[in-house]
């Protein structure tokens, strides 16, 4: 059945300057780990087909049907601020572009073996990193944030050396684009300006076809990427997502979250939180993400410079901060249960962040609990669930802020039940805490079973609704296990 899917391998048609044809390396004794039903639905393929022997073979690199055109895409990128002149798909392949009822999606096989761009890498992905990417895609989609998705994970008997020996796996990534800021940087810095233009034209045709063939289309592309990136990073900040490696080779040209490595979600609030263990100087700390987004867009503009009007490009880049702030404010207003912006809100929100930081409150739980706060009983409706009973001085400080907040919220004269329901639809109960992801990984590694993974996937797919059978995922782990930094090795 899967062989009858409708592929349109348009990137392949760009030719060998853009990618190298490589066949995937098979996994030894491939076994299915998990399949995401929502991604199956997105693609219009049946879960049974993915789970079949044929499906497992296709999504482990063991079988390459003629509709696939496996490609390693070339790109470069600024990594931690320094330019790397050639990166590219070193352990992943674009299998093909699938036409679906909801548009065209790239199928990308992560862990598909060595390619000409592997440099010193082995081309493998380990099961741990596949599980983390799988869960991240589900969590971000559940939160309504643009993201790549994972169709399935297959593990093999191949052993891979990282800090320890780990099982190899493949993850089939589904994304609307795998073109990165760094894809343009590669052609710009190698002075291949004809190919640069070809790639830019391709991106215009694919993602903003209304500009195809028109004057000013490359400025339109930069503007589109700027807008999508601003909105994406505003969404990350609002939910407390920390990407961890915002190198230009990990930035999607269409503003989808791509390349999940050592990411994290904010737990005890700390604006300078660094989720990537290797990020010594905090270049990609949570509070740096908006400005790094702009830095990366400047790098993209530099790469597109032979094609674009400079003044217009500058205007696009200058509009980034306003677009990001607007989107962020709108998301925060929804989280706080405000219908419209009011003078004084910024002061109230700043005071809230001071409380969150000083009291080390859990970012996700705080907002969910805030929806339940009652003016006549702040202690048991709000303070105690967040701080416990023994923190009287801290509780008073937080109560003073909450009283002010409730007075502001009442201005809009909306019934409490409506406010609570609205806030609950914007503030998740569940968050992909690294501690939970690690529990799923430990079970997979130690027992070869995936019940934590499956259960976590269910709540993350629908994080705003209570799942009574999964109450263990509602509360943060003990404080020493919160906000853990994760290493890059994957
Ligand atoms: P990432 O940190 O996953 O964004 O990867 C950065 C670059 O290193 C990309 O060009 C990857 O393809 C490459 N890479 C990462 N891990 C491996 C690996 N195990 N084997 C080969 N290349 C890799
Ligand atoms: Mg990458």
Short mmCIF file of C-alpha atoms in Angstrom, two decimals, residues 111-473:
data_model
loop_
_atom_site.label_atom_id
_atom_site.label_comp_id
_atom_site.label_asym_id
_atom_site.label_seq_id
_atom_site.Cartn_x
_atom_site.Cartn_y
_atom_site.Cartn_z
CA UNK A 111 19.94 7.85 11.28
CA UNK A 112 20.16 6.65 7.68
CA UNK A 113 23.95 6.14 7.65
CA UNK A 114 26.98 7.96 6.36
CA UNK A 115 26.79 10.50 3.55
CA UNK A 116 29.39 12.71 1.87
CA UNK A 117 28.55 15.27 4.59
CA UNK A 118 29.13 13.03 7.61
CA UNK A 119 32.58 14.49 8.34
CA UNK A 120 33.75 12.56 11.42
CA UNK A 121 30.30 11.25 12.32
CA UNK A 122 29.11 7.67 12.00
CA UNK A 123 25.79 8.49 10.35
CA UNK A 124 23.84 6.82 13.12
CA UNK A 125 21.14 8.21 15.36
CA UNK A 126 20.70 6.60 18.75
CA UNK A 127 17.36 5.49 20.12
CA UNK A 128 17.59 8.07 22.92
CA UNK A 129 17.75 11.03 20.54
CA UNK A 130 15.00 9.57 18.35
CA UNK A 131 12.70 9.24 21.37
CA UNK A 132 13.44 12.82 22.35
CA UNK A 133 12.69 14.11 18.85
CA UNK A 134 9.54 11.99 18.59
CA UNK A 135 8.15 13.35 21.85
CA UNK A 136 9.14 16.93 21.03
CA UNK A 137 7.22 16.89 17.75
CA UNK A 138 4.12 15.59 19.50
CA UNK A 139 4.44 18.09 22.36
CA UNK A 140 4.91 21.09 20.08
CA UNK A 141 2.02 20.10 17.84
CA UNK A 142 -0.12 19.58 20.95
CA UNK A 143 0.71 23.14 21.98
CA UNK A 144 -0.13 24.47 18.52
CA UNK A 145 3.43 25.48 17.64
CA UNK A 146 4.79 24.99 14.10
CA UNK A 147 7.07 21.96 14.13
CA UNK A 148 8.41 18.99 12.27
CA UNK A 149 6.67 15.74 13.23
CA UNK A 150 7.81 12.18 13.64
CA UNK A 151 6.03 9.36 11.85
CA UNK A 152 7.76 6.47 13.57
CA UNK A 153 10.92 5.14 15.18
CA UNK A 154 12.54 1.85 14.26
CA UNK A 155 15.42 0.42 16.30
CA UNK A 156 18.12 -1.97 15.19
CA UNK A 157 20.62 -4.33 16.77
CA UNK A 158 23.50 -2.12 15.62
CA UNK A 159 25.48 -0.80 18.57
CA UNK A 160 26.56 2.84 18.47
CA UNK A 161 29.27 4.42 20.58
CA UNK A 162 28.42 7.68 22.28
CA UNK A 163 29.29 8.31 25.98
CA UNK A 164 28.19 4.67 26.31
CA UNK A 165 27.16 2.00 23.80
CA UNK A 166 23.60 2.64 22.65
CA UNK A 167 21.15 1.09 20.19
CA UNK A 168 20.91 2.59 16.72
CA UNK A 169 17.53 3.75 15.48
CA UNK A 170 15.90 5.64 12.66
CA UNK A 171 13.26 8.31 12.99
CA UNK A 172 11.11 9.26 10.03
CA UNK A 173 10.76 13.00 10.23
CA UNK A 174 7.91 14.75 8.49
CA UNK A 175 8.28 18.46 7.76
CA UNK A 176 6.99 20.93 5.21
CA UNK A 177 10.58 21.95 4.49
CA UNK A 178 14.14 20.94 5.17
CA UNK A 179 15.59 24.10 3.68
CA UNK A 180 17.58 25.88 6.33
CA UNK A 181 19.04 29.37 6.61
CA UNK A 182 22.36 27.56 6.19
CA UNK A 183 21.27 26.13 2.82
CA UNK A 184 21.52 29.67 1.40
CA UNK A 185 24.71 30.41 3.31
CA UNK A 186 26.41 27.46 1.64
CA UNK A 187 25.84 28.82 -1.88
CA UNK A 188 26.60 32.42 -0.91
CA UNK A 189 29.93 31.70 0.77
CA UNK A 190 31.05 29.32 -1.99
CA UNK A 191 30.15 32.11 -4.44
CA UNK A 192 27.76 29.90 -6.36
CA UNK A 193 25.31 32.72 -6.98
CA UNK A 194 23.48 30.99 -9.82
CA UNK A 195 22.64 28.09 -7.49
CA UNK A 196 21.78 30.57 -4.74
CA UNK A 197 19.20 32.11 -7.03
CA UNK A 198 17.94 28.71 -8.11
CA UNK A 199 17.41 27.68 -4.49
CA UNK A 200 15.73 30.98 -3.64
CA UNK A 201 13.41 30.60 -6.65
CA UNK A 202 12.63 27.06 -5.55
CA UNK A 203 11.76 28.27 -2.02
CA UNK A 204 9.54 31.04 -3.41
CA UNK A 205 7.69 28.57 -5.64
CA UNK A 206 7.21 26.11 -2.80
CA UNK A 207 6.33 28.38 0.11
CA UNK A 208 5.13 31.71 -1.28
CA UNK A 209 3.99 30.72 -4.78
CA UNK A 210 2.04 33.96 -5.13
CA UNK A 211 5.42 35.70 -5.64
CA UNK A 212 6.85 33.17 -8.12
CA UNK A 213 8.46 34.88 -11.12
CA UNK A 214 7.71 38.37 -9.78
CA UNK A 215 10.14 41.22 -9.16
CA UNK A 216 10.92 41.53 -5.47
CA UNK A 217 10.30 37.83 -4.82
CA UNK A 218 13.55 37.34 -2.93
CA UNK A 219 12.79 40.22 -0.59
CA UNK A 220 9.36 38.67 -0.14
CA UNK A 221 11.08 35.42 0.83
CA UNK A 222 13.24 37.16 3.43
CA UNK A 223 10.19 38.96 4.78
CA UNK A 224 8.20 35.73 4.95
CA UNK A 225 10.97 33.94 6.83
CA UNK A 226 11.37 36.92 9.16
CA UNK A 227 7.67 36.93 9.98
CA UNK A 228 7.41 33.18 10.48
CA UNK A 229 10.54 33.14 12.63
CA UNK A 230 9.30 36.03 14.78
CA UNK A 231 5.99 34.25 15.37
CA UNK A 232 7.70 30.96 16.07
CA UNK A 233 10.08 32.35 18.65
CA UNK A 234 7.28 34.32 20.31
CA UNK A 235 5.43 31.01 20.67
CA UNK A 236 8.54 29.31 22.11
CA UNK A 237 8.94 32.07 24.69
CA UNK A 238 5.28 31.94 25.68
CA UNK A 239 5.32 28.19 26.38
CA UNK A 240 8.82 28.21 27.87
CA UNK A 241 10.48 26.19 25.11
CA UNK A 242 14.24 26.36 24.87
CA UNK A 243 15.65 25.04 21.57
CA UNK A 244 19.24 24.68 22.72
CA UNK A 245 21.07 24.84 19.36
CA UNK A 246 19.80 27.76 17.32
CA UNK A 247 22.59 27.48 14.77
CA UNK A 248 21.61 28.78 11.34
CA UNK A 249 21.70 25.22 9.98
CA UNK A 250 18.91 24.32 12.42
CA UNK A 251 16.62 27.19 11.41
CA UNK A 252 13.87 26.32 8.97
CA UNK A 253 13.18 28.79 6.19
CA UNK A 254 9.43 28.46 6.86
CA UNK A 255 9.64 29.03 10.63
CA UNK A 256 8.91 25.53 11.85
CA UNK A 257 10.77 24.13 14.86
CA UNK A 258 13.40 21.81 13.41
CA UNK A 259 16.28 19.69 14.67
CA UNK A 260 15.42 18.73 18.21
CA UNK A 261 18.65 18.14 20.11
CA UNK A 262 19.26 19.19 23.70
CA UNK A 263 15.98 21.15 23.95
CA UNK A 264 14.09 21.75 27.19
CA UNK A 265 10.89 23.24 28.56
CA UNK A 266 11.14 25.79 31.35
CA UNK A 267 10.37 24.32 34.75
CA UNK A 268 11.41 26.40 37.81
CA UNK A 269 11.45 29.79 36.12
CA UNK A 270 14.87 31.10 35.29
CA UNK A 271 15.09 33.44 32.29
CA UNK A 272 18.78 32.72 31.80
CA UNK A 273 18.25 28.96 31.74
CA UNK A 274 20.63 27.12 29.37
CA UNK A 275 19.25 23.73 28.35
CA UNK A 276 22.27 22.66 26.28
CA UNK A 277 25.08 21.32 28.41
CA UNK A 278 27.65 22.30 25.76
CA UNK A 279 26.49 25.93 25.56
CA UNK A 280 29.09 27.22 28.02
CA UNK A 281 28.42 30.92 27.55
CA UNK A 282 24.64 30.72 27.25
CA UNK A 283 24.49 31.93 23.66
CA UNK A 284 21.22 30.01 23.30
CA UNK A 285 19.83 30.61 26.80
CA UNK A 286 16.05 30.96 26.97
CA UNK A 287 16.10 34.75 27.21
CA UNK A 288 18.54 35.05 24.29
CA UNK A 289 16.32 33.22 21.79
CA UNK A 290 14.49 36.29 20.42
CA UNK A 291 17.73 38.16 19.71
CA UNK A 292 19.42 35.05 18.32
CA UNK A 293 16.46 34.70 15.95
CA UNK A 294 17.29 38.16 14.61
CA UNK A 295 21.01 37.39 14.46
CA UNK A 296 20.21 34.34 12.36
CA UNK A 297 17.90 36.33 10.09
CA UNK A 298 20.75 38.81 9.55
CA UNK A 299 22.93 35.87 8.51
CA UNK A 300 20.21 34.79 6.09
CA UNK A 301 19.91 38.33 4.70
CA UNK A 302 23.68 38.40 4.17
CA UNK A 303 23.45 35.11 2.27
CA UNK A 304 20.64 36.47 0.09
CA UNK A 305 22.40 39.83 -0.43
CA UNK A 306 23.25 39.27 -4.13
CA UNK A 307 19.52 38.82 -4.81
CA UNK A 308 17.77 41.39 -2.67
CA UNK A 309 17.19 45.10 -2.29
CA UNK A 310 19.11 46.19 0.78
CA UNK A 311 16.72 48.87 2.03
CA UNK A 312 13.78 46.53 1.83
CA UNK A 313 15.77 43.80 3.55
CA UNK A 314 16.65 46.21 6.34
CA UNK A 315 13.00 47.15 6.71
CA UNK A 316 12.06 43.46 7.01
CA UNK A 317 14.69 42.85 9.66
CA UNK A 318 13.57 45.98 11.51
CA UNK A 319 10.01 44.68 11.60
CA UNK A 320 11.08 41.47 13.39
CA UNK A 321 11.00 42.81 16.93
CA UNK A 322 7.54 44.36 16.51
CA UNK A 323 6.12 41.16 15.01
CA UNK A 324 7.61 39.03 17.75
CA UNK A 325 6.41 41.35 20.52
CA UNK A 326 2.90 41.52 19.10
CA UNK A 327 2.61 37.75 18.89
CA UNK A 328 4.15 37.26 22.31
CA UNK A 329 1.84 39.82 23.95
CA UNK A 330 -1.18 38.23 22.36
CA UNK A 331 -0.14 34.77 23.61
CA UNK A 332 0.59 36.08 27.11
CA UNK A 333 -2.76 37.89 27.25
CA UNK A 334 -4.48 34.58 26.46
CA UNK A 335 -2.45 32.78 29.10
CA UNK A 336 -3.48 35.40 31.64
CA UNK A 337 -7.14 35.40 30.68
CA UNK A 338 -7.21 38.99 29.38
CA UNK A 339 -9.57 39.81 26.54
CA UNK A 340 -7.87 43.03 25.51
CA UNK A 341 -4.65 44.85 26.30
CA UNK A 342 -4.82 47.50 28.96
CA UNK A 343 -2.42 50.14 30.17
CA UNK A 344 -0.49 48.80 33.11
CA UNK A 345 -0.47 45.20 31.86
CA UNK A 346 3.24 45.31 31.10
CA UNK A 347 4.00 46.36 34.69
CA UNK A 348 1.80 43.60 36.06
CA UNK A 349 3.43 41.01 33.79
CA UNK A 350 6.93 42.17 34.72
CA UNK A 351 6.02 41.86 38.39
CA UNK A 352 4.74 38.36 37.66
CA UNK A 353 8.07 37.34 36.14
CA UNK A 354 9.88 38.67 39.21
CA UNK A 355 7.67 36.45 41.39
CA UNK A 356 8.19 33.46 39.13
CA UNK A 357 11.94 33.89 39.30
CA UNK A 358 12.29 34.77 42.97
CA UNK A 359 10.01 31.98 44.11
CA UNK A 360 11.34 29.50 41.52
CA UNK A 361 7.82 28.64 40.42
CA UNK A 362 7.12 26.03 37.80
CA UNK A 363 6.33 27.91 34.57
CA UNK A 364 3.67 25.49 33.30
CA UNK A 365 1.88 24.87 36.59
CA UNK A 366 1.83 28.56 37.50
CA UNK A 367 -0.55 29.55 34.70
CA UNK A 368 -2.77 26.52 35.06
CA UNK A 369 -3.11 27.26 38.77
CA UNK A 370 -3.67 30.95 38.13
CA UNK A 371 -6.91 30.10 36.34
CA UNK A 372 -8.20 28.69 39.63
CA UNK A 373 -7.19 31.64 41.81
CA UNK A 374 -10.08 33.04 43.83
CA UNK A 375 -9.89 36.49 45.40
CA UNK A 376 -11.65 35.40 48.59
CA UNK A 377 -9.45 32.35 49.11
CA UNK A 378 -6.08 32.95 47.50
CA UNK A 379 -4.31 30.66 49.92
CA UNK A 380 -5.92 27.37 49.05
CA UNK A 381 -6.94 28.20 45.47
CA UNK A 382 -3.54 29.41 44.33
CA UNK A 383 -0.72 29.85 46.82
CA UNK A 384 -0.61 26.48 48.55
CA UNK A 385 -0.76 24.31 45.44
CA UNK A 386 2.24 26.22 44.10
CA UNK A 387 4.33 26.80 47.21
CA UNK A 388 3.14 24.23 49.74
CA UNK A 389 1.91 25.25 53.19
CA UNK A 390 5.16 26.21 54.85
CA UNK A 391 6.12 29.29 52.98
CA UNK A 392 4.13 32.02 54.69
CA UNK A 393 6.38 34.97 53.82
CA UNK A 394 6.76 33.87 50.21
CA UNK A 395 3.03 33.19 50.07
CA UNK A 396 2.22 36.73 51.16
CA UNK A 397 4.44 38.18 48.48
CA UNK A 398 2.76 36.09 45.80
CA UNK A 399 -0.73 36.77 47.23
CA UNK A 400 -0.15 40.53 46.91
CA UNK A 401 0.65 40.12 43.22
CA UNK A 402 -2.28 37.73 42.65
CA UNK A 403 -4.73 40.15 44.29
CA UNK A 404 -3.62 42.89 41.89
CA UNK A 405 -3.88 40.48 38.98
CA UNK A 406 -7.42 39.43 39.90
CA UNK A 407 -8.52 43.06 40.17
CA UNK A 408 -7.17 43.63 36.65
CA UNK A 409 -8.88 40.52 35.29
CA UNK A 410 -12.24 41.52 36.75
CA UNK A 411 -12.21 44.77 34.76
CA UNK A 412 -13.42 42.80 31.75
CA UNK A 413 -16.43 41.51 33.65
CA UNK A 414 -16.36 37.99 32.20
CA UNK A 415 -17.83 35.17 34.33
CA UNK A 416 -15.22 33.18 36.26
CA UNK A 417 -16.18 29.91 34.58
CA UNK A 418 -15.61 31.40 31.13
CA UNK A 419 -12.25 32.84 32.14
CA UNK A 420 -11.14 29.54 33.63
CA UNK A 421 -12.17 27.60 30.51
CA UNK A 422 -10.41 30.13 28.23
CA UNK A 423 -7.24 30.11 30.29
CA UNK A 424 -7.25 26.32 30.45
CA UNK A 425 -7.37 26.17 26.68
CA UNK A 426 -4.15 28.21 26.53
CA UNK A 427 -2.27 26.85 29.54
CA UNK A 428 -1.30 23.19 29.35
CA UNK A 429 -1.43 20.83 32.30
CA UNK A 430 1.35 18.69 30.85
CA UNK A 431 4.77 19.72 29.70
CA UNK A 432 7.53 17.66 28.11
CA UNK A 433 9.90 17.73 31.04
CA UNK A 434 13.32 16.22 30.34
CA UNK A 435 12.83 14.06 33.40
CA UNK A 436 9.78 12.39 31.83
CA UNK A 437 11.52 11.93 28.48
CA UNK A 438 14.38 10.30 30.36
CA UNK A 439 11.97 7.90 32.07
CA UNK A 440 10.70 6.82 28.65
CA UNK A 441 14.30 6.37 27.47
CA UNK A 442 15.32 4.40 30.58
CA UNK A 443 12.41 2.01 30.10
CA UNK A 444 13.27 1.54 26.43
CA UNK A 445 16.95 0.91 27.20
CA UNK A 446 16.57 -1.22 30.31
CA UNK A 447 13.43 -3.22 29.54
CA UNK A 448 12.98 -2.86 25.81
CA UNK A 449 9.40 -1.68 26.38
CA UNK A 450 7.72 1.60 25.57
CA UNK A 451 4.76 2.04 27.91
CA UNK A 452 6.05 5.35 29.35
CA UNK A 453 6.74 6.62 25.84
CA UNK A 454 3.25 5.70 24.69
CA UNK A 455 1.54 7.18 27.73
CA UNK A 456 3.56 10.38 27.54
CA UNK A 457 2.76 10.70 23.84
CA UNK A 458 -0.97 10.56 24.61
CA UNK A 459 -0.92 13.37 27.18
CA UNK A 460 1.44 15.57 25.17
CA UNK A 461 -0.77 15.27 22.11
CA UNK A 462 -3.63 16.72 24.14
CA UNK A 463 -1.95 18.71 26.93
CA UNK A 464 -4.83 21.02 27.84
CA UNK A 465 -7.18 18.23 28.93
CA UNK A 466 -6.88 16.25 32.12
CA UNK A 467 -5.87 12.62 31.65
CA UNK A 468 -6.79 11.02 34.99
CA UNK A 469 -4.77 7.87 34.25
CA UNK A 470 -1.60 9.86 33.73
CA UNK A 471 -1.51 12.01 36.87
CA UNK A 472 2.20 11.19 37.32
CA UNK A 473 2.91 13.60 34.45
#
